[in-house]
Tab-separated table of C-alpha atoms and ligand atoms in Angstrom:
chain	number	residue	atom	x	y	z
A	1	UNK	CA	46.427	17.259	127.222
A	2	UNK	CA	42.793	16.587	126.275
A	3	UNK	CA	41.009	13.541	124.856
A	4	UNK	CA	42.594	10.348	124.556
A	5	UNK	CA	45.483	8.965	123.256
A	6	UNK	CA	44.835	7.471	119.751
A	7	UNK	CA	46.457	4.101	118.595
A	8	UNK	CA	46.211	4.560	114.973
A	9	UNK	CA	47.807	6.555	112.625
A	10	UNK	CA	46.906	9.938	111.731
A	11	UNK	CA	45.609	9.413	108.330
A	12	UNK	CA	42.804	7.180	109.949
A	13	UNK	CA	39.758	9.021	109.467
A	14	UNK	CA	38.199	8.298	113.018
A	15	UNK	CA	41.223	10.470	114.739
A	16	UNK	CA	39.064	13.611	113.638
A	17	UNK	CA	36.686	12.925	116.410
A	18	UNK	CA	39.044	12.843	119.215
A	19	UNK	CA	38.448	15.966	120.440
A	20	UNK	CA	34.225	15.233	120.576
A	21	UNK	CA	34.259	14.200	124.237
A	22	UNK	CA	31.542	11.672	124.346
A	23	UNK	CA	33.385	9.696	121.104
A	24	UNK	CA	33.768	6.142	122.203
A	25	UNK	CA	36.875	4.730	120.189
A	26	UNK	CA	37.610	0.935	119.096
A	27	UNK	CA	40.259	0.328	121.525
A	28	UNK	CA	42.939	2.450	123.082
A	29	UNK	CA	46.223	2.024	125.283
A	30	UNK	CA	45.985	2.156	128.815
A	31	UNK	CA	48.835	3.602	129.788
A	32	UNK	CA	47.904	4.668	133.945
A	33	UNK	CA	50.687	2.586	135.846
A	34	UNK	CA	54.052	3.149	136.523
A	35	UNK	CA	54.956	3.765	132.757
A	36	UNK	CA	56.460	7.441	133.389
A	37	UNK	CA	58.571	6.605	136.492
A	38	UNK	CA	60.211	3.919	134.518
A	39	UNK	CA	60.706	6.181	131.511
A	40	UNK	CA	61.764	9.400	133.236
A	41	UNK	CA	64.692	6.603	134.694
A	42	UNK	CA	65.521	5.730	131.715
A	43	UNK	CA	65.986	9.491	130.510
A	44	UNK	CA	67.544	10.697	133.609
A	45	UNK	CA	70.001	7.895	133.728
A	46	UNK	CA	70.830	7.741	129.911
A	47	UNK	CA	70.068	4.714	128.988
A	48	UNK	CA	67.915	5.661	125.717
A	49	UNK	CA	69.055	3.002	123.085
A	50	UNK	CA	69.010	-0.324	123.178
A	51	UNK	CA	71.356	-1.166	125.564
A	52	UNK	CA	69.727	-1.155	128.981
A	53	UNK	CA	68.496	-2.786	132.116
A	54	UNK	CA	65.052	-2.556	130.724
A	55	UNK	CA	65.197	-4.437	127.803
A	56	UNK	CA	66.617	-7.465	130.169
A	57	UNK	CA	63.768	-7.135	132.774
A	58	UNK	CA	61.227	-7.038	129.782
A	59	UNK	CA	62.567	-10.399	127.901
A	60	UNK	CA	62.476	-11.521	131.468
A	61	UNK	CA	58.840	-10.587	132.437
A	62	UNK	CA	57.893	-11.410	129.068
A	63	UNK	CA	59.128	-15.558	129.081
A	64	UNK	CA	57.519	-15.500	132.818
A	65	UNK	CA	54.406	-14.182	131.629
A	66	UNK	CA	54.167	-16.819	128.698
A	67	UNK	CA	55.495	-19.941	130.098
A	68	UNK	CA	58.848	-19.478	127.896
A	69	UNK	CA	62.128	-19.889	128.749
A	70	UNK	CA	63.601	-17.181	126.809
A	71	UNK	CA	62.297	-14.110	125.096
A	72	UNK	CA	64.069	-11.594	122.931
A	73	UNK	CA	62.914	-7.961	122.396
A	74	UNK	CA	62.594	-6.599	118.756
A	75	UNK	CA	61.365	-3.126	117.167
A	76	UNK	CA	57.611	-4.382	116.550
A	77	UNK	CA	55.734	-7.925	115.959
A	78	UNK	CA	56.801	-7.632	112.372
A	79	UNK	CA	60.368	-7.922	113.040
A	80	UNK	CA	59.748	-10.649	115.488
A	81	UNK	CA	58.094	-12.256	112.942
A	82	UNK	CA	60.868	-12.020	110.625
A	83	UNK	CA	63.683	-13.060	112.677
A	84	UNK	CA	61.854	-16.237	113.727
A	85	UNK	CA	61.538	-17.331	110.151
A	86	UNK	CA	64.856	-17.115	109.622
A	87	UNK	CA	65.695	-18.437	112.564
A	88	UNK	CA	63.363	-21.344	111.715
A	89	UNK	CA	65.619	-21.461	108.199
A	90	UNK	CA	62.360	-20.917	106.245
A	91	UNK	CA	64.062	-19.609	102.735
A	92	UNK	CA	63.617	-18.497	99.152
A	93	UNK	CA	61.003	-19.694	97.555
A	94	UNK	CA	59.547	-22.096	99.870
A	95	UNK	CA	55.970	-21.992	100.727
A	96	UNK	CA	54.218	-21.351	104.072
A	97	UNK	CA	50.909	-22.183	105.386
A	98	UNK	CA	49.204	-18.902	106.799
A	99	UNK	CA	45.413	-18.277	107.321
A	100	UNK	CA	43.826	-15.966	105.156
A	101	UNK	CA	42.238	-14.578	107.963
A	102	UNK	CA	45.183	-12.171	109.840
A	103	UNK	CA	46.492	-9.164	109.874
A	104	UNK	CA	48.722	-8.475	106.543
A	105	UNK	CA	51.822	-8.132	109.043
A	106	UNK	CA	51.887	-12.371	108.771
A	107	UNK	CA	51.915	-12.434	105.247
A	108	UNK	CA	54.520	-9.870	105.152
A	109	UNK	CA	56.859	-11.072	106.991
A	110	UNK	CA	56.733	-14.438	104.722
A	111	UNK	CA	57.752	-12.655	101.588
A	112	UNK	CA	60.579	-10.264	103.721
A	113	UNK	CA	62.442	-14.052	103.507
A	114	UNK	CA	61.842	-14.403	100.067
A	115	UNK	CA	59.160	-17.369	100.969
A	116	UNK	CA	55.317	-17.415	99.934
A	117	UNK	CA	52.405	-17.681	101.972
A	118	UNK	CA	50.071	-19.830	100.888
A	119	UNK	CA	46.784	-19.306	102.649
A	120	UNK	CA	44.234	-21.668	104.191
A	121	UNK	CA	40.545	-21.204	105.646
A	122	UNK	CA	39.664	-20.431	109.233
A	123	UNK	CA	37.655	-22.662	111.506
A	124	UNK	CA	34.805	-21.175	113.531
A	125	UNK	CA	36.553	-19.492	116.598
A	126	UNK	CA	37.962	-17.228	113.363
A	127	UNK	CA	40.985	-19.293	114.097
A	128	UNK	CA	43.319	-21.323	111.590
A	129	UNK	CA	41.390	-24.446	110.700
A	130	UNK	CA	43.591	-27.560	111.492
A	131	UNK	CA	41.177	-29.624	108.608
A	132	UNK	CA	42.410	-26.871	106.023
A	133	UNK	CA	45.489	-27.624	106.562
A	134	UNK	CA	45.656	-30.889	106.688
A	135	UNK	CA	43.345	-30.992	103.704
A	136	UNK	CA	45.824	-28.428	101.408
A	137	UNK	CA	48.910	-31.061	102.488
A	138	UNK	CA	47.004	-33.975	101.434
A	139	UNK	CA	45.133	-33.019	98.623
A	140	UNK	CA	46.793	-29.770	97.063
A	141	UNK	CA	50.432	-31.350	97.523
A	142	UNK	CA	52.407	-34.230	96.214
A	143	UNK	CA	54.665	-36.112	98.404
A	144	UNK	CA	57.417	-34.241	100.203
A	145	UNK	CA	55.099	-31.287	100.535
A	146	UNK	CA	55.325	-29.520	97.011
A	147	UNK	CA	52.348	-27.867	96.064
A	148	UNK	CA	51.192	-29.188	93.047
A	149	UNK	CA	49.883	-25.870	91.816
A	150	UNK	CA	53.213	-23.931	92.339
A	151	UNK	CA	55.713	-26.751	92.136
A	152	UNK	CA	57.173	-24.495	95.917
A	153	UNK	CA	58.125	-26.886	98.879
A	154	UNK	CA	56.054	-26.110	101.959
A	155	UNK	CA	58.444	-26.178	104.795
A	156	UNK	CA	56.735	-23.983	107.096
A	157	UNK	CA	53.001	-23.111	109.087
A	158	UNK	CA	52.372	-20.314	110.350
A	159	UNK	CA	49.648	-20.035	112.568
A	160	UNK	CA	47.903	-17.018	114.274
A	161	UNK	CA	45.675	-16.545	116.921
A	162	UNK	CA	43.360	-14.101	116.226
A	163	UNK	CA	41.245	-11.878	117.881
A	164	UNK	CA	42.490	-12.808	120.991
A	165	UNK	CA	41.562	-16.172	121.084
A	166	UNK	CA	44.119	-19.225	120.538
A	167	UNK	CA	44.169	-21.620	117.506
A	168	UNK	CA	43.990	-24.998	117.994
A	169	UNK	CA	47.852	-25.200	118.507
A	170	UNK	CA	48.273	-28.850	119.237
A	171	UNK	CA	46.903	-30.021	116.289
A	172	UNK	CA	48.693	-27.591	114.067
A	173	UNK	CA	52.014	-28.825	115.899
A	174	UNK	CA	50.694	-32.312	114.907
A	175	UNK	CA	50.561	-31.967	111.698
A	176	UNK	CA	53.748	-30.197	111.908
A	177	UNK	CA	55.344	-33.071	113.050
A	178	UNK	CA	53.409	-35.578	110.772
A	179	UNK	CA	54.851	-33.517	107.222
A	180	UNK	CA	57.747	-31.974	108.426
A	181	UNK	CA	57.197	-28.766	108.780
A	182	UNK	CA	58.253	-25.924	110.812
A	183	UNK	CA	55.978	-24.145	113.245
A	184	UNK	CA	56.315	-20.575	113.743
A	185	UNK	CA	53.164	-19.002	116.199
A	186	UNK	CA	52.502	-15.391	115.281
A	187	UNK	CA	50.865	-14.795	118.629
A	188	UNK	CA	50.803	-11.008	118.281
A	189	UNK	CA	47.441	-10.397	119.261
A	190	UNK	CA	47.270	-13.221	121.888
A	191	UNK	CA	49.666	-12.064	124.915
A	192	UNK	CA	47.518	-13.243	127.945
A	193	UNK	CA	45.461	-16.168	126.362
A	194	UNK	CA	46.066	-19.825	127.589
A	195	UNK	CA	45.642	-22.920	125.611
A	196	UNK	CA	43.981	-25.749	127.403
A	197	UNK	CA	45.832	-23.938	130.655
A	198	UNK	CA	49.266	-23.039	128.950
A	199	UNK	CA	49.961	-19.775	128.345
A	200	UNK	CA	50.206	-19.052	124.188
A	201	UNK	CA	53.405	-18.366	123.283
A	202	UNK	CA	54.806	-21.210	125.507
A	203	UNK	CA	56.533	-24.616	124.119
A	204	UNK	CA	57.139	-23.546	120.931
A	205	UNK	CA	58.497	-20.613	118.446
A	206	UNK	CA	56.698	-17.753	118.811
A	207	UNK	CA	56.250	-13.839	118.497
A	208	UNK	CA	54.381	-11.211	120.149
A	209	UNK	CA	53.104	-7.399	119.139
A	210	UNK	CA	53.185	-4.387	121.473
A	211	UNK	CA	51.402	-2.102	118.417
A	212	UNK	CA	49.501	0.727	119.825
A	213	UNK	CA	45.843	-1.248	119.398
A	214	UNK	CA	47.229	-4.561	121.313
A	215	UNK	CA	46.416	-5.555	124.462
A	216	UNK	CA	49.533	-3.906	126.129
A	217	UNK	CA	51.660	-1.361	124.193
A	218	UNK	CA	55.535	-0.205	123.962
A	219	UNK	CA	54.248	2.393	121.216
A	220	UNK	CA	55.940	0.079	118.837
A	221	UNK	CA	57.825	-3.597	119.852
A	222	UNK	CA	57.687	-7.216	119.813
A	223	UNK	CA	58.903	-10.083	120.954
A	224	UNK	CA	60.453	-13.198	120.197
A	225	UNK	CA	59.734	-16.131	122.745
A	226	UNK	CA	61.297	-19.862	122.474
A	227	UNK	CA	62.394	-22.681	124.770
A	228	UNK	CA	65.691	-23.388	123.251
A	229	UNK	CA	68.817	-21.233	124.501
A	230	UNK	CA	70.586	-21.272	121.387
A	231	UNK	CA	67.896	-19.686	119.354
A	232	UNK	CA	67.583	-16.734	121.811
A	233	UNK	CA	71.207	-15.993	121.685
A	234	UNK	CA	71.201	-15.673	117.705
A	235	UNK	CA	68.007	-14.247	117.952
A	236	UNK	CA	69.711	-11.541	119.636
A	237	UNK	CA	72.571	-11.071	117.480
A	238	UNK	CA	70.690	-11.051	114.143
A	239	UNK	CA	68.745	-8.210	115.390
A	240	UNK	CA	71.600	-6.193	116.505
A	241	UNK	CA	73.518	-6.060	113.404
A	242	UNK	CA	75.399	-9.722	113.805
A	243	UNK	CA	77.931	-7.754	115.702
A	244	UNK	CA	81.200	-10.138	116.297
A	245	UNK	CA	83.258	-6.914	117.327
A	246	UNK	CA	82.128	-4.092	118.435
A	247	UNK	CA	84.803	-2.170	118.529
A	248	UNK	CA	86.399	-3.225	115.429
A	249	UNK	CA	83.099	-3.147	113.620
A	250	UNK	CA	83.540	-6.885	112.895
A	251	UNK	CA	80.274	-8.566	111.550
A	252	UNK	CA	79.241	-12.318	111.400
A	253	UNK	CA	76.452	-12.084	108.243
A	254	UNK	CA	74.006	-9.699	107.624
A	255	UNK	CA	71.965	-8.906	110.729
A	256	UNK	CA	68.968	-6.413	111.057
A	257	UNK	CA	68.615	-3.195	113.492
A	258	UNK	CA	65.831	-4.816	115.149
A	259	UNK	CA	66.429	-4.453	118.990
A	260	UNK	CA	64.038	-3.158	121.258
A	261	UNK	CA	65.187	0.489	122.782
A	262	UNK	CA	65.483	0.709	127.007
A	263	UNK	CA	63.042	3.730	127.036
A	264	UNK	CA	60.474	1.784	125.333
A	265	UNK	CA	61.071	-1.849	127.322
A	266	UNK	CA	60.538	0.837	130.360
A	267	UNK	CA	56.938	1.045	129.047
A	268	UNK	CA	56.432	-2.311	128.237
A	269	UNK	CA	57.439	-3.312	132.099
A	270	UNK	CA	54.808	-0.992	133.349
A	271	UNK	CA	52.565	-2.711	130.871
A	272	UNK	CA	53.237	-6.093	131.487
A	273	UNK	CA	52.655	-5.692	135.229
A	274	UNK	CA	49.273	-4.697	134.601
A	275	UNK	CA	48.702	-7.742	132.295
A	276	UNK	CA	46.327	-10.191	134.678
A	277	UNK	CA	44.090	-6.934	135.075
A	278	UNK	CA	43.809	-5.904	131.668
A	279	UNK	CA	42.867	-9.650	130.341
A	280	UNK	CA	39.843	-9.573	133.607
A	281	UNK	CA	38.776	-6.204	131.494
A	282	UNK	CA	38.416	-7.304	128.629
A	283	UNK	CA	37.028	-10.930	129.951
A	284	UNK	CA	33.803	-9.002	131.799
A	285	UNK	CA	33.456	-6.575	128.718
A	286	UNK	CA	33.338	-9.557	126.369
A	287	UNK	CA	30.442	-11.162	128.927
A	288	UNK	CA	28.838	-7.907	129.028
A	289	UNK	CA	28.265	-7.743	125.039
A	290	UNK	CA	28.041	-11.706	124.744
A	291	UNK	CA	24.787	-11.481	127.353
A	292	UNK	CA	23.319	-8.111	125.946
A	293	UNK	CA	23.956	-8.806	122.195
A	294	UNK	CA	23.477	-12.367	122.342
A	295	UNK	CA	19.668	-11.526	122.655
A	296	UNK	CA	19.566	-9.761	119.398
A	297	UNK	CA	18.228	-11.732	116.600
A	298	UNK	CA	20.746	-12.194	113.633
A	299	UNK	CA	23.812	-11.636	116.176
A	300	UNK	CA	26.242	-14.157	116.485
A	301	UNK	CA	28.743	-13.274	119.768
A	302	UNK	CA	32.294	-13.648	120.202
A	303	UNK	CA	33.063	-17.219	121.861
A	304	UNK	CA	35.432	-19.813	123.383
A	305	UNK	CA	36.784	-23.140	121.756
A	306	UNK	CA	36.711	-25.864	124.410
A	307	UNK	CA	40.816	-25.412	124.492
A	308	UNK	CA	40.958	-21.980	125.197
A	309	UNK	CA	40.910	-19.376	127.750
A	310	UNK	CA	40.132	-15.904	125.268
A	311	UNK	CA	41.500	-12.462	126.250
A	312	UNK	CA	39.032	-11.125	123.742
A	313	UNK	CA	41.072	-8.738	123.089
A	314	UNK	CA	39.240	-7.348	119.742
A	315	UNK	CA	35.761	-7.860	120.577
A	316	UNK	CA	33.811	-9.118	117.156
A	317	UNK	CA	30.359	-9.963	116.144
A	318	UNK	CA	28.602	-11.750	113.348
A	319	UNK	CA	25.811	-9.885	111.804
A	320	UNK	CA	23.203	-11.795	109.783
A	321	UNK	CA	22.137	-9.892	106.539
A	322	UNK	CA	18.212	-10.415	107.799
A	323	UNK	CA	19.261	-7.682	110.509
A	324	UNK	CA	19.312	-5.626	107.409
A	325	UNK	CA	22.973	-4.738	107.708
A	326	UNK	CA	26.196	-5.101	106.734
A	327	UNK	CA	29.637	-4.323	108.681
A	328	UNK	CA	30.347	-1.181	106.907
A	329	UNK	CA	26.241	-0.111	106.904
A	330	UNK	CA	26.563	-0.849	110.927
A	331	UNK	CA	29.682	1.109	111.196
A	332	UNK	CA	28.377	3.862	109.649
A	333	UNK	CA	25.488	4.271	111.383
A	334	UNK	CA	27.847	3.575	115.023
A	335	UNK	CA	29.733	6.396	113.495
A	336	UNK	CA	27.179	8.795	113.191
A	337	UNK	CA	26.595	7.945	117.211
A	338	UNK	CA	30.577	8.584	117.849
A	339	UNK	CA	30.793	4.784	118.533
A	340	UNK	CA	33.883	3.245	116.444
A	341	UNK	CA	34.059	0.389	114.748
A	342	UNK	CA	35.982	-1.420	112.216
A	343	UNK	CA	35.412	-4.615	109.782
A	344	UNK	CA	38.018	-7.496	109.917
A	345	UNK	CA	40.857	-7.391	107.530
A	346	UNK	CA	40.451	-7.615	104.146
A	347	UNK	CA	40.849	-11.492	103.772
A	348	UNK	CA	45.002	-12.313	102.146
A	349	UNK	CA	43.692	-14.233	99.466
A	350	UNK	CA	41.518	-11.343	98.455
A	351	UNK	CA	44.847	-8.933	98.942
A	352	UNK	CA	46.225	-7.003	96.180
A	353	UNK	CA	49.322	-7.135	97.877
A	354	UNK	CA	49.557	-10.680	97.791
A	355	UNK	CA	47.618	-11.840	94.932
A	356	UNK	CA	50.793	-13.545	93.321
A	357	UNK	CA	50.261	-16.225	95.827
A	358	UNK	CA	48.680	-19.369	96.164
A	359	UNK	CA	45.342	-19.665	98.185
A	360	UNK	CA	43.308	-23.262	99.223
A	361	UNK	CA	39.170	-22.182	99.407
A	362	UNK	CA	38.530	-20.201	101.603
A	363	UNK	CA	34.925	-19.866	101.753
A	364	UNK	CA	34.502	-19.497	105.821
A	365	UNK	CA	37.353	-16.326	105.903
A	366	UNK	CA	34.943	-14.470	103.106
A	367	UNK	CA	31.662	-15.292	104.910
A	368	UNK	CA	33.327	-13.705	108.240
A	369	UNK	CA	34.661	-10.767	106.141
A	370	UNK	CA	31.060	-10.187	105.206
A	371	UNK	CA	29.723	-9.991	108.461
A	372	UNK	CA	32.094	-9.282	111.238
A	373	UNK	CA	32.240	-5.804	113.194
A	374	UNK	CA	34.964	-5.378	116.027
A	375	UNK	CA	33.000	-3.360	118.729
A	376	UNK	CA	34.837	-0.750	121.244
A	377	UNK	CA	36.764	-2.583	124.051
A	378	UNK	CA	39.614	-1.106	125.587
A	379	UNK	CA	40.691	-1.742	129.118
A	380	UNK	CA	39.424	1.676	130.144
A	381	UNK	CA	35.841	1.338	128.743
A	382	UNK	CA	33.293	2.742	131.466
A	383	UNK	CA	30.418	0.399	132.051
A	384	UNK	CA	27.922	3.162	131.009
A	385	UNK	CA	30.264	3.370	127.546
A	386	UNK	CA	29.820	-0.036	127.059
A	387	UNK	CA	26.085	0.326	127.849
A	388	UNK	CA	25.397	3.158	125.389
A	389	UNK	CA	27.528	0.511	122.872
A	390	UNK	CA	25.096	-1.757	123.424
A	391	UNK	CA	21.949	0.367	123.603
A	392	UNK	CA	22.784	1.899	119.944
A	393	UNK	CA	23.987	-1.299	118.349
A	394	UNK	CA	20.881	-3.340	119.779
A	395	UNK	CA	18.245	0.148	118.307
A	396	UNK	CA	20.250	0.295	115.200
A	397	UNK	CA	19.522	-3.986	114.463
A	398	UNK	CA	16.106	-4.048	115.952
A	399	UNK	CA	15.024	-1.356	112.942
A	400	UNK	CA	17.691	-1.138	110.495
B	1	PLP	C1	49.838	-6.405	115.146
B	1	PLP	C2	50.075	-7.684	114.418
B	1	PLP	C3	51.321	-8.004	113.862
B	1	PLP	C4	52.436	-7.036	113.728
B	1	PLP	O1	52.870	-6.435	114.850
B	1	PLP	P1	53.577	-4.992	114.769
B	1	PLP	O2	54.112	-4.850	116.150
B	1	PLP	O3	52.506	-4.013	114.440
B	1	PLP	O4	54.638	-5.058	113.735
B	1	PLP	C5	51.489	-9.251	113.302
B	1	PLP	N1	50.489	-10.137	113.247
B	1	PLP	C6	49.273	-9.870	113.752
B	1	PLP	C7	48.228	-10.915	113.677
B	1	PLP	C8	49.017	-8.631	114.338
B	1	PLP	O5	47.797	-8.357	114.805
C-alpha cells in the first residue's frame, strides 16, 4: 500500500494526485492506533453486523466523551440526523430553522421528514447567528411561529456548528424555549469542541458524523447523543427496523436500517481513544497558520468566540479581494503546488437542491462563500507540510 488513504470519493478530482508523493491533501483519517486489533476481533469472532460488543462500548465512549448520558450508533451523521427529527416529532410540512451556511447533509435530512428548512444567516465565527434567528421569528413570522411568507409552522431549529467551532448554543436554546421550538444540534463536525467548558453534544439533542473527512472516522457512522433514557431506547428501535419480535418478524411502525455495524464501532473505539490527541493537533496547526497567515495583508484567520473552545477541525481563511484572489483562483494556484484546498459549501439558499424553500437574508453566508479557503489540516500533517502550506499560500498573496 502506497500513498495515503483518501477520504473522498473517487470521482473527486484531487484523488488523481495521490500517488505524487509530495501532494499535501485537505485532510485525511488517521487511522495508526489500535483500529486493526479491534477489527481483526471482530472478524475472527464473528461479530460483523450490528449486533456486537462494539457498538455498546462505542455509544458508551461516545456519551463519556460528550458529557451525554446516552448515545445511540447509526449508519452515518445523516441518519442520526434523521432519527432525531423524528424523534423530536418534527413532521410534514413544518418549517425548520437551519443556517445557510452547512453542509447539505442538514438540509437533507429536514426534507427526509417531509419538513422544510428555512435558512438563516451566520454570525462571524461562521456559526448560526442567534440575531437571525430571533430576527426571522419576530419579523418574518406571525404569532404561533407561522411564517408569513409560506403560511408553514416553525416547530423546529436546527443548529450546526461548523468548522469545528461551536454556535452560540445557549442562546439558540433560549430562543428555543422563548417560541416553542424544538432544538435539534447537528454537531457532526464538532466531536471534541466545548462550549463555555461543556462538551458539544452534551444537555441537549444532538448528532454526530464519523464521515471519512471528520475529525475521527468509522468509514461511514454517526451518532445520536441525548440525556433522556426514553429517547435512546426508541432511538434504537427506529433504527433497527421497529423490531417488536424478532423471531416472529413482528414490527411496531415503520423503522429504518440505520444501526451502526460491530466491525465498524471497532474502528470508531480505536478512534475515539485517540480523541484528546487529535483535537491538541489540530489546536497547534490552527496556531501555526493563525500566527504565520495572520501577518499576511488581506487574510483574515480562523478564530474563537469568547464561549468556545475550537477543535478547528477544517481550518478556513478569509481572503480579501485586494490580495488579488479569489477561493477558487487560490486553489488553483495551491493546486498547481500539490497543496489541496477546497471553498466552503455552496451556501443552501443558493442550492438548487433546495431552492423550493424559504430563506431570511443572508448576506454574511454569501460574503464568506466568496472568500473562504479550507487549508490542509489533518492530524498527521508534518510541521515542514504545514510550513511549505504556509510558505506557498503567503508567495502566492504577496504577488498574486
Ligand atoms: C458530515 C456532515 C453531516 C453528515 O454526516 P454523514 O456521516 O456524512 O452522513 C451532517 N452535517 C454536517 C454539518 C456535516 O459536516
Amino acid at each position: 500500500m502506497s500513498g495515503r488513504p483518501w477520504s473522498g470519493t473517487p470521482s473527486d478530482s484531487w484523488c488523481a494526485a495521490s500517488d505524487v508523493s509530495d501532494f499535501i491533501p485537505l485532510s485525511v483519517p488517521n487511522i495508526s492506533g489500535n483500529e486493526w486489533e479491534y477489527v481483526k476481533e471482530c472478524l475472527d469472532g464473528g461479530w460483523v453486523s450490528s449486533v456486537g460488543e462494539y457498538v455498546t462500548r462505542f455509544e458508551e465512549m461516545s456519551a463519556s466523551a460528550t458529557g451525554s448520558r446516552h448515545a445511540v450508533a447509526t449508519t452515518s451523521g445523516t441518519a442520526a440526523l434523521h432519527l432525531a427529527l423524528r424523534l423530536a416529532g418534527v413532521g410534514v410540512d413544518e418549517e425548520v430553522i437551519l443556517p445557510s451556511l452547512t453542509f447539505i447533509a442538514s438540509a437533507n435530512a429536514v426534507r427526509y421528514q417531509g419538513a422544510w428548512p428555512t435558512f438563516v444567516d451566520s454570525d462571524e465565527h461562521f456559526q448560526i447567528d442567534p440575531e437571525a434567528v430571533r430576527r426571522f421569528l419576530v419579523e418574518d413570522c406571525h404569532s404561533g411561529a407561522v411564517n408569513r411568507h409560506t403560511g408553514r409552522s416553525v416547530t423546529a431549529i436546527m443548529p450546526v456548528h461548523v468548522l469545528g467551532h461551536p454556535c452560540d448554543i445557549d442562546e439558540i436554546r433560549d430562543i428555543g424555549r422563548e417560541f416553542g421550538l424544538r432544538v435539534i444540534e447537528d454537531a457532526a463536525e464538532a466531536l471534541g469542541c466545548r462550549y463555555k467548558d461543556r462538551p458539544v453534544g452534551s444537555g441537549g439533542l444532538a448528532c454526530l458524523s464519523f464521515n471519512g473527512n471528520k475529525i475521527l472516522t468509522t468509514g461511514g457512522g454517526g451518532m445520536l447523543l441525548t440525556d433522556d433514557e426514553e429517547t435512546a431506547v426508541r432511538g434504537r428501535y427506529l433504527s433497527t427496523q421497529a423490531k417488536d419480535d424478532a423471531v416472529q418478524y413482528v414490527h411496531g411502525e415503520v423503522g429504518f436500517n440505520y444501526r451502526l455495524s460491530n466491525v465498524q464501532a471497532a474502528i470508531g473505539c480505536a478512534q475515539l481513544e485517540r480523541l484528546a490527541g487529535f483535537v491538541e493537533r489540530k489546536r497547534s496547526i490552527a496556531s501555526l497558520y493563525a500566527e504565520e497567515l495572520g501577518r499576511l495583508p488581506g487574510v483574515t484567520t480562523m478564530g474563537e468566540a469568547e464561549w468556545a473552545t475550537s477543535t478547528f477541525w477544517l481550518y478556513t481563511v478569509l481572503i480579501d479581494p485586494s490580495t488579488g484572489h479569489t477561493p477558487n483562483s487560490l486553489i488553483d494556484a495551491l493546486a498547481r503546488e500539490r497543496i489541496q484546498a477546497r471553498p466552503v459549501w455552496q451556501p443552501m439558499h443558493l442550492s438548487p437542491a433546495h431552492r423550493q424553500s424559504h430563506s431570511a437574508p443572508c448576506e454574511r453566508t454569501e460574503e464568506v462563500h466568496a472568500r473562504a479557503v479550507s487549508l490542509p489540516c489533518s492530524t498527521s500533517l508534518t510541521h515542514a507540510e504545514q510550513t511549505r502550506v504556509v510558505d506557498v499560500v503567503s508567495r502566492l498573496l504577496r504577488h498574486g
